[in-house]
mmCIF file of C-alpha atoms and ligand atoms in Angstrom:
data_model
loop_
_atom_site.group_PDB
_atom_site.id
_atom_site.type_symbol
_atom_site.label_atom_id
_atom_site.label_comp_id
_atom_site.label_asym_id
_atom_site.label_seq_id
_atom_site.Cartn_x
_atom_site.Cartn_y
_atom_site.Cartn_z
ATOM 1 C CA MET T 1 -0.623 32.285 58.392
ATOM 2 C CA ALA T 2 -0.029 35.698 56.836
ATOM 3 C CA ARG T 3 -2.098 38.813 57.468
ATOM 4 C CA VAL T 4 -3.134 40.085 54.064
ATOM 5 C CA LEU T 5 -5.100 43.064 52.783
ATOM 6 C CA VAL T 6 -6.750 42.802 49.361
ATOM 7 C CA THR T 7 -8.050 46.063 47.916
ATOM 8 C CA GLY T 8 -10.749 45.359 45.327
ATOM 9 C CA GLY T 9 -11.280 41.888 46.872
ATOM 10 C CA CYS T 10 -14.988 41.807 45.906
ATOM 11 C CA GLY T 11 -14.179 42.249 42.216
ATOM 12 C CA PHE T 12 -13.597 39.666 39.526
ATOM 13 C CA ILE T 13 -9.864 39.003 39.998
ATOM 14 C CA GLY T 14 -9.830 39.990 43.695
ATOM 15 C CA SER T 15 -12.470 37.407 44.604
ATOM 16 C CA HIS T 16 -10.398 34.612 43.044
ATOM 17 C CA LEU T 17 -7.284 35.847 44.867
ATOM 18 C CA CYS T 18 -9.129 35.941 48.226
ATOM 19 C CA GLN T 19 -10.365 32.415 47.629
ATOM 20 C CA ALA T 20 -6.753 31.234 47.231
ATOM 21 C CA LEU T 21 -5.517 33.212 50.247
ATOM 22 C CA VAL T 22 -8.269 32.022 52.616
ATOM 23 C CA SER T 23 -7.797 28.459 51.367
ATOM 24 C CA ARG T 24 -4.096 28.531 52.258
ATOM 25 C CA GLY T 25 -4.973 29.740 55.765
ATOM 26 C CA ASP T 26 -4.206 33.462 55.587
ATOM 27 C CA ARG T 27 -6.084 36.074 57.591
ATOM 28 C CA VAL T 28 -7.676 38.142 54.823
ATOM 29 C CA ARG T 29 -9.123 41.622 55.001
ATOM 30 C CA VAL T 30 -10.786 43.251 51.990
ATOM 31 C CA LEU T 31 -11.097 46.964 51.327
ATOM 32 C CA ASP T 32 -13.692 47.584 48.613
ATOM 33 C CA ASP T 33 -16.232 50.303 47.903
ATOM 34 C CA LEU T 34 -18.454 47.839 46.004
ATOM 35 C CA SER T 35 -18.581 50.208 43.018
ATOM 36 C CA THR T 36 -18.175 47.327 40.564
ATOM 37 C CA GLY T 37 -17.498 44.502 43.041
ATOM 38 C CA LEU T 38 -20.237 42.493 44.733
ATOM 39 C CA GLU T 39 -20.619 41.688 48.420
ATOM 40 C CA GLU T 40 -21.657 38.161 47.441
ATOM 41 C CA ASN T 41 -18.157 37.780 45.927
ATOM 42 C CA LEU T 42 -16.588 38.253 49.364
ATOM 43 C CA MET T 43 -14.824 35.028 50.229
ATOM 44 C CA PRO T 44 -16.318 33.448 53.375
ATOM 45 C CA GLY T 45 -13.793 33.885 56.181
ATOM 46 C CA ALA T 46 -12.567 37.239 54.870
ATOM 47 C CA GLU T 47 -13.317 40.495 56.669
ATOM 48 C CA LEU T 48 -14.784 43.353 54.594
ATOM 49 C CA ILE T 49 -14.297 47.077 55.049
ATOM 50 C CA VAL T 50 -16.590 48.955 52.665
ATOM 51 C CA ALA T 51 -14.743 52.185 51.878
ATOM 52 C CA ASP T 52 -12.902 54.133 49.207
ATOM 53 C CA VAL T 53 -9.238 53.109 48.883
ATOM 54 C CA GLY T 54 -8.528 56.813 48.274
ATOM 55 C CA ASP T 55 -9.760 57.685 51.777
ATOM 56 C CA PRO T 56 -6.581 57.915 53.936
ATOM 57 C CA ASP T 57 -8.368 57.057 57.214
ATOM 58 C CA ALA T 58 -10.061 53.994 55.759
ATOM 59 C CA LEU T 59 -6.788 52.886 54.180
ATOM 60 C CA ALA T 60 -4.911 53.284 57.488
ATOM 61 C CA ARG T 61 -7.589 51.222 59.258
ATOM 62 C CA ALA T 62 -7.426 48.563 56.554
ATOM 63 C CA MET T 63 -3.608 48.291 56.596
ATOM 64 C CA GLU T 64 -3.348 48.134 60.373
ATOM 65 C CA GLY T 65 -1.583 44.904 61.402
ATOM 66 C CA MET T 66 -1.181 43.632 57.809
ATOM 67 C CA GLU T 67 2.030 42.186 56.321
ATOM 68 C CA VAL T 68 1.131 42.195 52.621
ATOM 69 C CA CYS T 69 -1.237 44.286 50.530
ATOM 70 C CA PHE T 70 -2.538 43.050 47.163
ATOM 71 C CA HIS T 71 -3.708 46.271 45.581
ATOM 72 C CA LEU T 72 -6.288 45.537 42.877
ATOM 73 C CA ALA T 73 -8.898 48.246 43.498
ATOM 74 C CA ALA T 74 -9.230 50.407 40.395
ATOM 75 C CA VAL T 75 -11.694 51.650 37.847
ATOM 76 C CA ALA T 76 -10.821 48.762 35.561
ATOM 77 C CA SER T 77 -12.757 50.054 32.546
ATOM 78 C CA VAL T 78 -10.589 51.754 29.943
ATOM 79 C CA GLU T 79 -13.766 53.309 28.571
ATOM 80 C CA ARG T 80 -14.590 55.034 31.883
ATOM 81 C CA GLY T 81 -11.137 56.655 31.769
ATOM 82 C CA VAL T 82 -11.918 58.023 28.319
ATOM 83 C CA ARG T 83 -15.119 59.637 29.630
ATOM 84 C CA ASP T 84 -13.836 60.747 33.063
ATOM 85 C CA PRO T 85 -10.018 60.926 33.155
ATOM 86 C CA ARG T 86 -9.959 63.025 36.342
ATOM 87 C CA GLY T 87 -12.288 60.754 38.288
ATOM 88 C CA THR T 88 -10.484 57.568 37.248
ATOM 89 C CA HIS T 89 -7.068 59.148 37.860
ATOM 90 C CA ARG T 90 -8.017 59.757 41.506
ATOM 91 C CA VAL T 91 -8.677 56.035 42.016
ATOM 92 C CA ASN T 92 -6.195 54.503 39.598
ATOM 93 C CA LEU T 93 -3.128 56.577 40.421
ATOM 94 C CA SER T 94 -3.627 58.930 43.421
ATOM 95 C CA ALA T 95 -5.060 56.153 45.598
ATOM 96 C CA THR T 96 -2.144 53.897 44.628
ATOM 97 C CA VAL T 97 0.337 56.567 45.756
ATOM 98 C CA GLY T 98 -1.596 56.516 49.045
ATOM 99 C CA VAL T 99 -1.233 52.725 49.254
ATOM 100 C CA PHE T 100 2.565 52.940 48.808
ATOM 101 C CA ASP T 101 2.761 55.723 51.397
ATOM 102 C CA GLU T 102 0.730 53.823 53.986
ATOM 103 C CA ALA T 103 2.826 50.711 53.254
ATOM 104 C CA ARG T 104 5.988 52.727 53.962
ATOM 105 C CA GLU T 105 4.634 53.769 57.365
ATOM 106 C CA ARG T 106 3.799 50.192 58.294
ATOM 107 C CA GLY T 107 6.496 48.116 56.538
ATOM 108 C CA VAL T 108 3.890 46.383 54.348
ATOM 109 C CA THR T 109 4.829 44.674 51.038
ATOM 110 C CA VAL T 110 2.654 45.731 48.079
ATOM 111 C CA VAL T 111 1.786 43.493 45.124
ATOM 112 C CA TYR T 112 -0.282 45.517 42.667
ATOM 113 C CA ALA T 113 -2.191 45.256 39.390
ATOM 114 C CA SER T 114 -0.773 47.090 36.413
ATOM 115 C CA SER T 115 -1.943 46.375 32.849
ATOM 116 C CA ALA T 116 -0.758 45.527 29.352
ATOM 117 C CA ALA T 117 -2.368 48.895 28.519
ATOM 118 C CA VAL T 118 0.988 50.469 29.561
ATOM 119 C CA TYR T 119 2.460 49.244 26.243
ATOM 120 C CA GLY T 120 0.000 50.750 23.760
ATOM 121 C CA ASP T 121 0.219 49.394 20.213
ATOM 122 C CA LEU T 122 3.653 47.840 19.615
ATOM 123 C CA ASP T 123 4.992 46.250 16.439
ATOM 124 C CA VAL T 124 7.429 43.799 17.984
ATOM 125 C CA LEU T 125 5.696 40.712 19.378
ATOM 126 C CA PRO T 126 5.622 38.984 21.756
ATOM 127 C CA ILE T 127 5.916 41.979 24.066
ATOM 128 C CA VAL T 128 8.643 41.659 26.702
ATOM 129 C CA GLU T 129 8.655 43.708 29.894
ATOM 130 C CA ASP T 130 11.556 45.855 28.659
ATOM 131 C CA ALA T 131 9.609 46.967 25.567
ATOM 132 C CA PRO T 132 8.785 50.681 25.271
ATOM 133 C CA THR T 133 5.760 51.898 27.205
ATOM 134 C CA ARG T 134 3.510 54.189 25.156
ATOM 135 C CA PRO T 135 0.026 54.025 26.650
ATOM 136 C CA LEU T 136 -2.857 55.145 24.445
ATOM 137 C CA SER T 137 -5.420 55.656 27.215
ATOM 138 C CA ALA T 138 -5.726 57.533 30.521
ATOM 139 C CA TYR T 139 -6.122 54.125 32.113
ATOM 140 C CA GLY T 140 -2.793 52.914 30.681
ATOM 141 C CA ALA T 141 -1.047 56.154 31.618
ATOM 142 C CA ASP T 142 -2.265 55.865 35.226
ATOM 143 C CA LYS T 143 -1.120 52.240 35.446
ATOM 144 C CA LEU T 144 2.307 53.288 34.161
ATOM 145 C CA GLY T 145 2.264 56.019 36.820
ATOM 146 C CA CYS T 146 1.642 53.324 39.455
ATOM 147 C CA GLU T 147 4.778 51.533 38.278
ATOM 148 C CA GLN T 148 6.846 54.731 38.440
ATOM 149 C CA HIS T 149 5.608 55.451 41.972
ATOM 150 C CA ALA T 150 6.374 51.871 42.990
ATOM 151 C CA ARG T 151 9.942 52.448 41.853
ATOM 152 C CA VAL T 152 10.175 55.702 43.813
ATOM 153 C CA ALA T 153 8.596 54.106 46.890
ATOM 154 C CA GLY T 154 11.317 51.433 46.730
ATOM 155 C CA VAL T 155 14.300 53.640 46.004
ATOM 156 C CA ALA T 156 13.393 56.556 48.255
ATOM 157 C CA HIS T 157 11.482 54.828 51.056
ATOM 158 C CA GLY T 158 12.449 51.144 50.997
ATOM 159 C CA VAL T 159 8.943 49.854 50.154
ATOM 160 C CA ARG T 160 8.962 46.335 48.656
ATOM 161 C CA THR T 161 6.680 46.011 45.642
ATOM 162 C CA ALA T 162 5.951 43.844 42.617
ATOM 163 C CA GLY T 163 3.750 44.938 39.700
ATOM 164 C CA PHE T 164 1.803 42.761 37.274
ATOM 165 C CA ARG T 165 0.847 43.749 33.745
ATOM 166 C CA PHE T 166 -2.263 41.673 33.108
ATOM 167 C CA PHE T 167 -3.189 41.005 29.477
ATOM 168 C CA ASN T 168 -6.848 40.117 28.670
ATOM 169 C CA VAL T 169 -8.025 38.275 31.787
ATOM 170 C CA PHE T 170 -11.125 36.066 31.728
ATOM 171 C CA GLY T 171 -12.943 33.603 33.962
ATOM 172 C CA PRO T 172 -15.969 33.024 36.162
ATOM 173 C CA ARG T 173 -17.325 36.091 38.009
ATOM 174 C CA GLN T 174 -16.341 38.478 35.210
ATOM 175 C CA ASP T 175 -19.407 40.643 34.641
ATOM 176 C CA PRO T 176 -20.801 40.157 31.099
ATOM 177 C CA ARG T 177 -23.492 42.849 31.332
ATOM 178 C CA SER T 178 -21.783 45.994 30.057
ATOM 179 C CA PRO T 179 -21.051 46.635 26.370
ATOM 180 C CA TYR T 180 -17.484 47.319 27.530
ATOM 181 C CA SER T 181 -17.142 43.983 29.335
ATOM 182 C CA GLY T 182 -14.371 41.686 28.143
ATOM 183 C CA VAL T 183 -15.138 39.996 24.837
ATOM 184 C CA ILE T 184 -15.059 36.492 26.347
ATOM 185 C CA SER T 185 -17.719 37.242 28.945
ATOM 186 C CA ILE T 186 -19.964 38.846 26.290
ATOM 187 C CA PHE T 187 -19.547 36.035 23.745
ATOM 188 C CA CYS T 188 -20.043 33.291 26.365
ATOM 189 C CA GLU T 189 -23.180 34.954 27.710
ATOM 190 C CA ARG T 190 -24.716 35.451 24.276
ATOM 191 C CA LEU T 191 -23.722 32.183 22.603
ATOM 192 C CA SER T 192 -24.762 30.106 25.633
ATOM 193 C CA HIS T 193 -28.240 31.653 25.216
ATOM 194 C CA GLY T 194 -28.249 30.986 21.476
ATOM 195 C CA GLN T 195 -27.980 34.706 20.672
ATOM 196 C CA PRO T 196 -25.851 36.240 17.892
ATOM 197 C CA VAL T 197 -22.535 37.948 18.631
ATOM 198 C CA THR T 198 -21.064 41.048 17.045
ATOM 199 C CA ILE T 199 -17.462 41.170 15.880
ATOM 200 C CA PHE T 200 -16.011 44.627 15.462
ATOM 201 C CA GLY T 201 -13.849 44.633 12.324
ATOM 202 C CA ASP T 202 -12.949 41.492 10.386
ATOM 203 C CA GLY T 203 -12.267 39.339 13.459
ATOM 204 C CA GLY T 204 -8.586 39.005 12.520
ATOM 205 C CA GLN T 205 -7.467 41.100 15.496
ATOM 206 C CA THR T 206 -5.650 38.976 18.079
ATOM 207 C CA ARG T 207 -5.405 38.980 21.869
ATOM 208 C CA ASP T 208 -3.551 37.067 24.604
ATOM 209 C CA PHE T 209 -6.358 35.715 26.805
ATOM 210 C CA VAL T 210 -5.191 34.604 30.250
ATOM 211 C CA ALA T 211 -7.338 32.602 32.687
ATOM 212 C CA VAL T 212 -7.922 34.161 36.090
ATOM 213 C CA GLY T 213 -6.376 31.180 37.908
ATOM 214 C CA ASP T 214 -3.052 31.961 36.209
ATOM 215 C CA VAL T 215 -3.347 35.583 37.317
ATOM 216 C CA VAL T 216 -3.810 34.458 40.929
ATOM 217 C CA ALA T 217 -0.759 32.174 40.670
ATOM 218 C CA ALA T 218 1.320 35.110 39.416
ATOM 219 C CA LEU T 219 0.148 37.427 42.210
ATOM 220 C CA LEU T 220 0.940 34.828 44.885
ATOM 221 C CA ALA T 221 4.410 34.339 43.413
ATOM 222 C CA GLY T 222 4.810 38.124 43.420
ATOM 223 C CA GLU T 223 4.841 38.160 47.199
ATOM 224 C CA ARG T 224 8.156 36.258 47.161
ATOM 225 C CA VAL T 225 9.933 38.455 44.650
ATOM 226 C CA ALA T 226 8.659 41.869 45.764
ATOM 227 C CA SER T 227 11.643 44.117 46.358
ATOM 228 C CA ARG T 228 12.856 47.697 46.560
ATOM 229 C CA GLY T 229 13.754 47.344 42.885
ATOM 230 C CA ALA T 230 10.011 47.348 42.004
ATOM 231 C CA PRO T 231 10.040 44.461 39.490
ATOM 232 C CA VAL T 232 7.234 44.188 36.906
ATOM 233 C CA PHE T 233 5.953 41.066 35.160
ATOM 234 C CA ASN T 234 3.642 40.301 32.259
ATOM 235 C CA VAL T 235 0.727 38.048 33.099
ATOM 236 C CA CYS T 236 -0.118 36.367 29.796
ATOM 237 C CA THR T 237 0.017 33.060 27.988
ATOM 238 C CA GLY T 238 2.247 33.828 25.009
ATOM 239 C CA ARG T 239 -0.560 32.425 22.811
ATOM 240 C CA SER T 240 -2.386 34.488 20.257
ATOM 241 C CA THR T 241 -6.087 34.041 19.443
ATOM 242 C CA SER T 242 -8.103 35.960 16.856
ATOM 243 C CA VAL T 243 -11.547 37.194 17.820
ATOM 244 C CA LEU T 244 -13.063 35.120 14.992
ATOM 245 C CA GLU T 245 -11.363 31.944 16.254
ATOM 246 C CA LEU T 246 -12.539 32.808 19.755
ATOM 247 C CA ALA T 247 -16.182 33.036 18.661
ATOM 248 C CA GLY T 248 -15.862 29.655 16.940
ATOM 249 C CA THR T 249 -14.327 27.964 19.980
ATOM 250 C CA ILE T 250 -16.934 29.386 22.371
ATOM 251 C CA ALA T 251 -19.733 28.250 20.035
ATOM 252 C CA GLU T 252 -18.211 24.749 20.019
ATOM 253 C CA VAL T 253 -18.016 24.669 23.813
ATOM 254 C CA CYS T 254 -21.662 25.800 23.970
ATOM 255 C CA GLY T 255 -22.675 23.239 21.365
ATOM 256 C CA VAL T 256 -24.220 25.865 19.057
ATOM 257 C CA ARG T 257 -23.495 27.247 15.602
ATOM 258 C CA ALA T 258 -21.958 30.706 15.903
ATOM 259 C CA ASP T 259 -24.278 33.387 14.523
ATOM 260 C CA ILE T 260 -21.832 36.221 13.863
ATOM 261 C CA ARG T 261 -22.650 39.784 12.765
ATOM 262 C CA PHE T 262 -19.832 42.075 11.689
ATOM 263 C CA GLU T 263 -19.664 45.790 12.474
ATOM 264 C CA VAL T 264 -17.015 48.426 11.804
ATOM 265 C CA ALA T 265 -13.894 48.129 13.945
ATOM 266 C CA ARG T 266 -13.755 50.119 17.192
ATOM 267 C CA SER T 267 -11.754 53.302 16.858
ATOM 268 C CA GLY T 268 -8.261 53.177 18.354
ATOM 269 C CA GLU T 269 -8.412 49.398 18.221
ATOM 270 C CA ILE T 270 -5.151 47.500 18.807
ATOM 271 C CA ARG T 271 -4.642 44.954 15.999
ATOM 272 C CA ARG T 272 -2.341 42.475 17.716
ATOM 273 C CA SER T 273 -1.593 41.996 21.404
ATOM 274 C CA LEU T 274 0.633 39.164 22.587
ATOM 275 C CA GLY T 275 2.778 38.983 25.707
ATOM 276 C CA SER T 276 5.998 37.115 26.427
ATOM 277 C CA ARG T 277 5.750 34.923 29.512
ATOM 278 C CA ALA T 278 9.496 34.252 29.673
ATOM 279 C CA ARG T 279 10.176 36.446 32.728
ATOM 280 C CA GLY T 280 7.216 35.047 34.681
ATOM 281 C CA ARG T 281 8.328 31.508 33.875
ATOM 282 C CA ASP T 282 12.023 32.045 34.609
ATOM 283 C CA VAL T 283 11.851 34.371 37.637
ATOM 284 C CA LEU T 284 8.525 33.434 39.233
ATOM 285 C CA GLY T 285 8.540 29.784 38.171
ATOM 286 C CA LEU T 286 5.020 30.090 36.726
ATOM 287 C CA ALA T 287 3.634 26.873 35.253
ATOM 288 C CA GLU T 288 2.251 26.427 31.738
ATOM 289 C CA PRO T 289 -0.932 28.514 31.573
ATOM 290 C CA ARG T 290 -4.410 26.988 31.383
ATOM 291 C CA ALA T 291 -5.552 26.159 27.865
ATOM 292 C CA LEU T 292 -8.046 28.649 26.436
ATOM 293 C CA ARG T 293 -10.686 25.997 25.794
ATOM 294 C CA ALA T 294 -10.516 24.648 29.361
ATOM 295 C CA GLY T 295 -10.826 28.198 30.708
ATOM 296 C CA LEU T 296 -13.834 28.829 28.446
ATOM 297 C CA GLU T 297 -15.489 25.676 29.773
ATOM 298 C CA ASP T 298 -15.132 27.109 33.304
ATOM 299 C CA VAL T 299 -16.897 30.313 32.248
ATOM 300 C CA ILE T 300 -19.748 28.491 30.497
ATOM 301 C CA ALA T 301 -20.212 26.173 33.500
ATOM 302 C CA TRP T 302 -20.432 29.202 35.808
ATOM 303 C CA MET T 303 -22.966 30.907 33.551
ATOM 304 C CA ARG T 304 -25.067 27.741 33.281
ATOM 305 C CA ALA T 305 -25.062 27.537 37.105
ATOM 306 C CA GLY T 306 -26.704 30.994 37.223
ATOM 307 C CA ARG T 307 -23.533 33.065 37.762
ATOM 308 C CA PRO T 308 -23.143 32.334 41.490
ATOM 309 C CA GLY T 309 -20.992 34.474 43.798
ATOM 310 C CA LEU T 310 -18.835 32.975 46.538
ATOM 311 C CA ARG T 311 -21.536 33.118 49.203
ATOM 312 C CA VAL T 312 -25.131 34.081 49.815
ATOM 313 C CA ARG T 313 -25.764 37.684 50.835
ATOM 314 C CA GLU T 314 -25.208 38.073 54.553
ATOM 315 C CA GLU T 315 -23.779 40.721 56.843
ATOM 316 C CA VAL T 316 -20.831 38.939 58.437
ATOM 317 C CA GLY T 317 -17.672 40.794 59.383
ATOM 318 C CA VAL T 318 -18.647 43.909 57.428
ATOM 319 C CA SER T 319 -17.690 47.374 58.647
ATOM 320 C CA ARG T 320 -18.536 50.591 56.855
HETATM 321 P P1 NAD V 1 -13.294 44.662 38.922
HETATM 322 O O1 NAD V 1 -13.998 45.924 38.545
HETATM 323 O O2 NAD V 1 -14.075 43.398 38.944
HETATM 324 O O3 NAD V 1 -12.570 44.837 40.337
HETATM 325 C C1 NAD V 1 -12.175 46.070 40.872
HETATM 326 C C2 NAD V 1 -12.608 46.117 42.328
HETATM 327 O O4 NAD V 1 -12.153 47.345 42.908
HETATM 328 C C3 NAD V 1 -14.126 46.081 42.493
HETATM 329 O O5 NAD V 1 -14.487 45.182 43.508
HETATM 330 C C4 NAD V 1 -14.475 47.519 42.863
HETATM 331 O O6 NAD V 1 -15.661 47.603 43.644
HETATM 332 C C5 NAD V 1 -13.221 47.941 43.617
HETATM 333 N N1 NAD V 1 -13.000 49.386 43.606
HETATM 334 C C6 NAD V 1 -13.054 50.227 42.541
HETATM 335 N N2 NAD V 1 -12.806 51.496 42.934
HETATM 336 C C7 NAD V 1 -12.597 51.454 44.265
HETATM 337 C C8 NAD V 1 -12.301 52.434 45.256
HETATM 338 N N3 NAD V 1 -12.192 53.734 44.950
HETATM 339 N N4 NAD V 1 -12.153 52.038 46.538
HETATM 340 C C9 NAD V 1 -12.264 50.740 46.878
HETATM 341 N N5 NAD V 1 -12.552 49.762 45.997
HETATM 342 C C10 NAD V 1 -12.703 50.118 44.710
HETATM 343 O O7 NAD V 1 -12.061 44.538 37.913
HETATM 344 P P2 NAD V 1 -10.971 43.383 37.759
HETATM 345 O O8 NAD V 1 -11.017 42.962 36.336
HETATM 346 O O9 NAD V 1 -11.083 42.368 38.832
HETATM 347 O O10 NAD V 1 -9.620 44.242 37.931
HETATM 348 C C11 NAD V 1 -8.765 44.104 39.058
HETATM 349 C C12 NAD V 1 -7.472 44.840 38.775
HETATM 350 O O11 NAD V 1 -6.827 44.281 37.637
HETATM 351 C C13 NAD V 1 -7.654 46.336 38.454
HETATM 352 O O12 NAD V 1 -6.598 47.055 39.031
HETATM 353 C C14 NAD V 1 -7.563 46.367 36.939
HETATM 354 O O13 NAD V 1 -7.157 47.635 36.482
HETATM 355 C C15 NAD V 1 -6.526 45.298 36.693
HETATM 356 N N6 NAD V 1 -6.575 44.724 35.340
HETATM 357 C C16 NAD V 1 -7.625 43.940 34.932
HETATM 358 C C17 NAD V 1 -7.612 43.396 33.637
HETATM 359 C C18 NAD V 1 -8.715 42.496 33.133
HETATM 360 O O14 NAD V 1 -8.598 42.010 31.994
HETATM 361 N N7 NAD V 1 -9.758 42.220 33.929
HETATM 362 C C19 NAD V 1 -6.557 43.688 32.758
HETATM 363 C C20 NAD V 1 -5.528 44.518 33.212
HETATM 364 C C21 NAD V 1 -5.534 45.004 34.500
HETATM 365 C C1 UD1 V 2 -9.363 46.856 26.109
HETATM 366 C C2 UD1 V 2 -10.532 47.515 26.809
HETATM 367 C C3 UD1 V 2 -11.112 48.583 25.918
HETATM 368 C C4 UD1 V 2 -10.004 49.592 25.466
HETATM 369 C C5 UD1 V 2 -8.788 48.850 24.869
HETATM 370 C C6 UD1 V 2 -7.593 49.826 24.678
HETATM 371 C C7 UD1 V 2 -11.480 45.841 28.326
HETATM 372 C C8 UD1 V 2 -12.612 44.888 28.585
HETATM 373 N N1 UD1 V 2 -11.526 46.511 27.147
HETATM 374 O O1 UD1 V 2 -9.877 46.356 24.924
HETATM 375 O O2 UD1 V 2 -12.146 49.261 26.631
HETATM 376 O O3 UD1 V 2 -10.510 50.469 24.508
HETATM 377 O O4 UD1 V 2 -8.354 47.813 25.776
HETATM 378 O O5 UD1 V 2 -6.400 49.212 24.705
HETATM 379 O O6 UD1 V 2 -10.608 45.972 29.123
HETATM 380 N N2 UD1 V 2 -14.891 42.594 20.503
HETATM 381 C C9 UD1 V 2 -15.814 42.197 19.565
HETATM 382 N N3 UD1 V 2 -17.115 42.082 19.958
HETATM 383 C C10 UD1 V 2 -17.547 42.361 21.235
HETATM 384 C C11 UD1 V 2 -16.570 42.787 22.191
HETATM 385 C C12 UD1 V 2 -15.254 42.898 21.776
HETATM 386 O O7 UD1 V 2 -15.488 41.945 18.392
HETATM 387 O O8 UD1 V 2 -18.738 42.234 21.535
HETATM 388 C C13 UD1 V 2 -13.478 42.668 20.087
HETATM 389 C C14 UD1 V 2 -12.861 44.013 20.312
HETATM 390 O O9 UD1 V 2 -13.111 44.874 19.230
HETATM 391 C C15 UD1 V 2 -11.381 43.636 20.457
HETATM 392 C C16 UD1 V 2 -11.419 42.247 21.115
HETATM 393 O O10 UD1 V 2 -12.739 41.764 20.889
HETATM 394 O O11 UD1 V 2 -10.788 43.513 19.218
HETATM 395 C C17 UD1 V 2 -11.129 42.278 22.600
HETATM 396 O O12 UD1 V 2 -11.995 43.238 23.187
HETATM 397 P P1 UD1 V 2 -12.011 43.582 24.763
HETATM 398 O O13 UD1 V 2 -12.304 42.351 25.513
HETATM 399 O O14 UD1 V 2 -12.922 44.750 24.953
HETATM 400 O O15 UD1 V 2 -10.510 43.988 25.101
HETATM 401 P P2 UD1 V 2 -9.506 44.981 24.359
HETATM 402 O O16 UD1 V 2 -9.716 45.158 22.940
HETATM 403 O O17 UD1 V 2 -8.152 44.486 24.723
#
């Protein structure tokens, strides 16, 4: 039974990770300010500290007695970083430097979320981890900064880390309500209610959509390989799907005819994104990822069930 801290544990990916950790018998503590996460996503059996990960006192309290920290807390919206680069930098990079520093004090291993946004728009596909990093957003630049600080924390201070560059993650508990939500959550929400969807551009743009269960598997494997060398891994499927194909598949799963409207492409849009999963497979031993269609069925089933969290709202084990 490990003692594990999950920052951002009430968020989309964090809630799935906590579910896996509690299920395997770990003692789980969550540090989350509930800015985008929901208290009803707190896994029963986990303890919750409601605080800002950038607050050094709260972070020290949260890390006390822990062996591993999964650091997922971030302003995960690229769009927010465009509007408020200083505010998002404080959470996405400065707070992460704080996490590595606190981990150094306490001998805690850190497994953290980076992003495929560190790559920017690359011509050579699939993207391997050694490809050039040329982020095109403040969000991507901050995530790359996290990786650089992980390396320094390892080399200079002996902190063991592993970083994960998630591609386009989807699954139950991903919030579909913002216009900047992931395309899968928006399309599933709209098509399951028989509403039209909008495709920006011609729909030929492609993404590597990875199911949240595969992200959790990668993070758990990361605990084993975390080292002073600060390794980084793609979290992807190595399969490419166009947005037009995606709309068609979701409509099929929903049993409706896709009503698609086309609008001009988003500015700064990446045309093709596809990751290589070779390192994750060979070094972490990650299994074949979940098929897109099966993952979409999970999302639709969750939406049809009324988008439940992991528990009913209650005040158990919460400190503020
Ligand atoms: P999310 O918004 O659902 O989860 C983030 C969690 O962090 C939320 O619970 C939020 O309340 C919490 N949080 C935010 N700021 C905080 C702060 N200052 N102090 C404490 N808690 C704070 O997003 P997610 O999709 O689950 O993302 C999790 C991680 O994965 C993030 O680091 C994100 O950048 C990264 N990531 C996600 C994707 C994706 O496709 N979802 C892709 C690449 C990287
Ligand atoms: C991600 C960010 C985005 C950022 C971009 C920069 C998320 C959820 N989005 O975009 O904010 O600008 O990285 O690298 O993290 N689409 C539609 N219709 C919709 C929604 C989306 O056609 O209603 C298209 C988009 O134009 C895009 C694709 O679907 O081509 C995927 O969109 P999205 O899920 O937002 O992810 P990214 O494009 O990877």
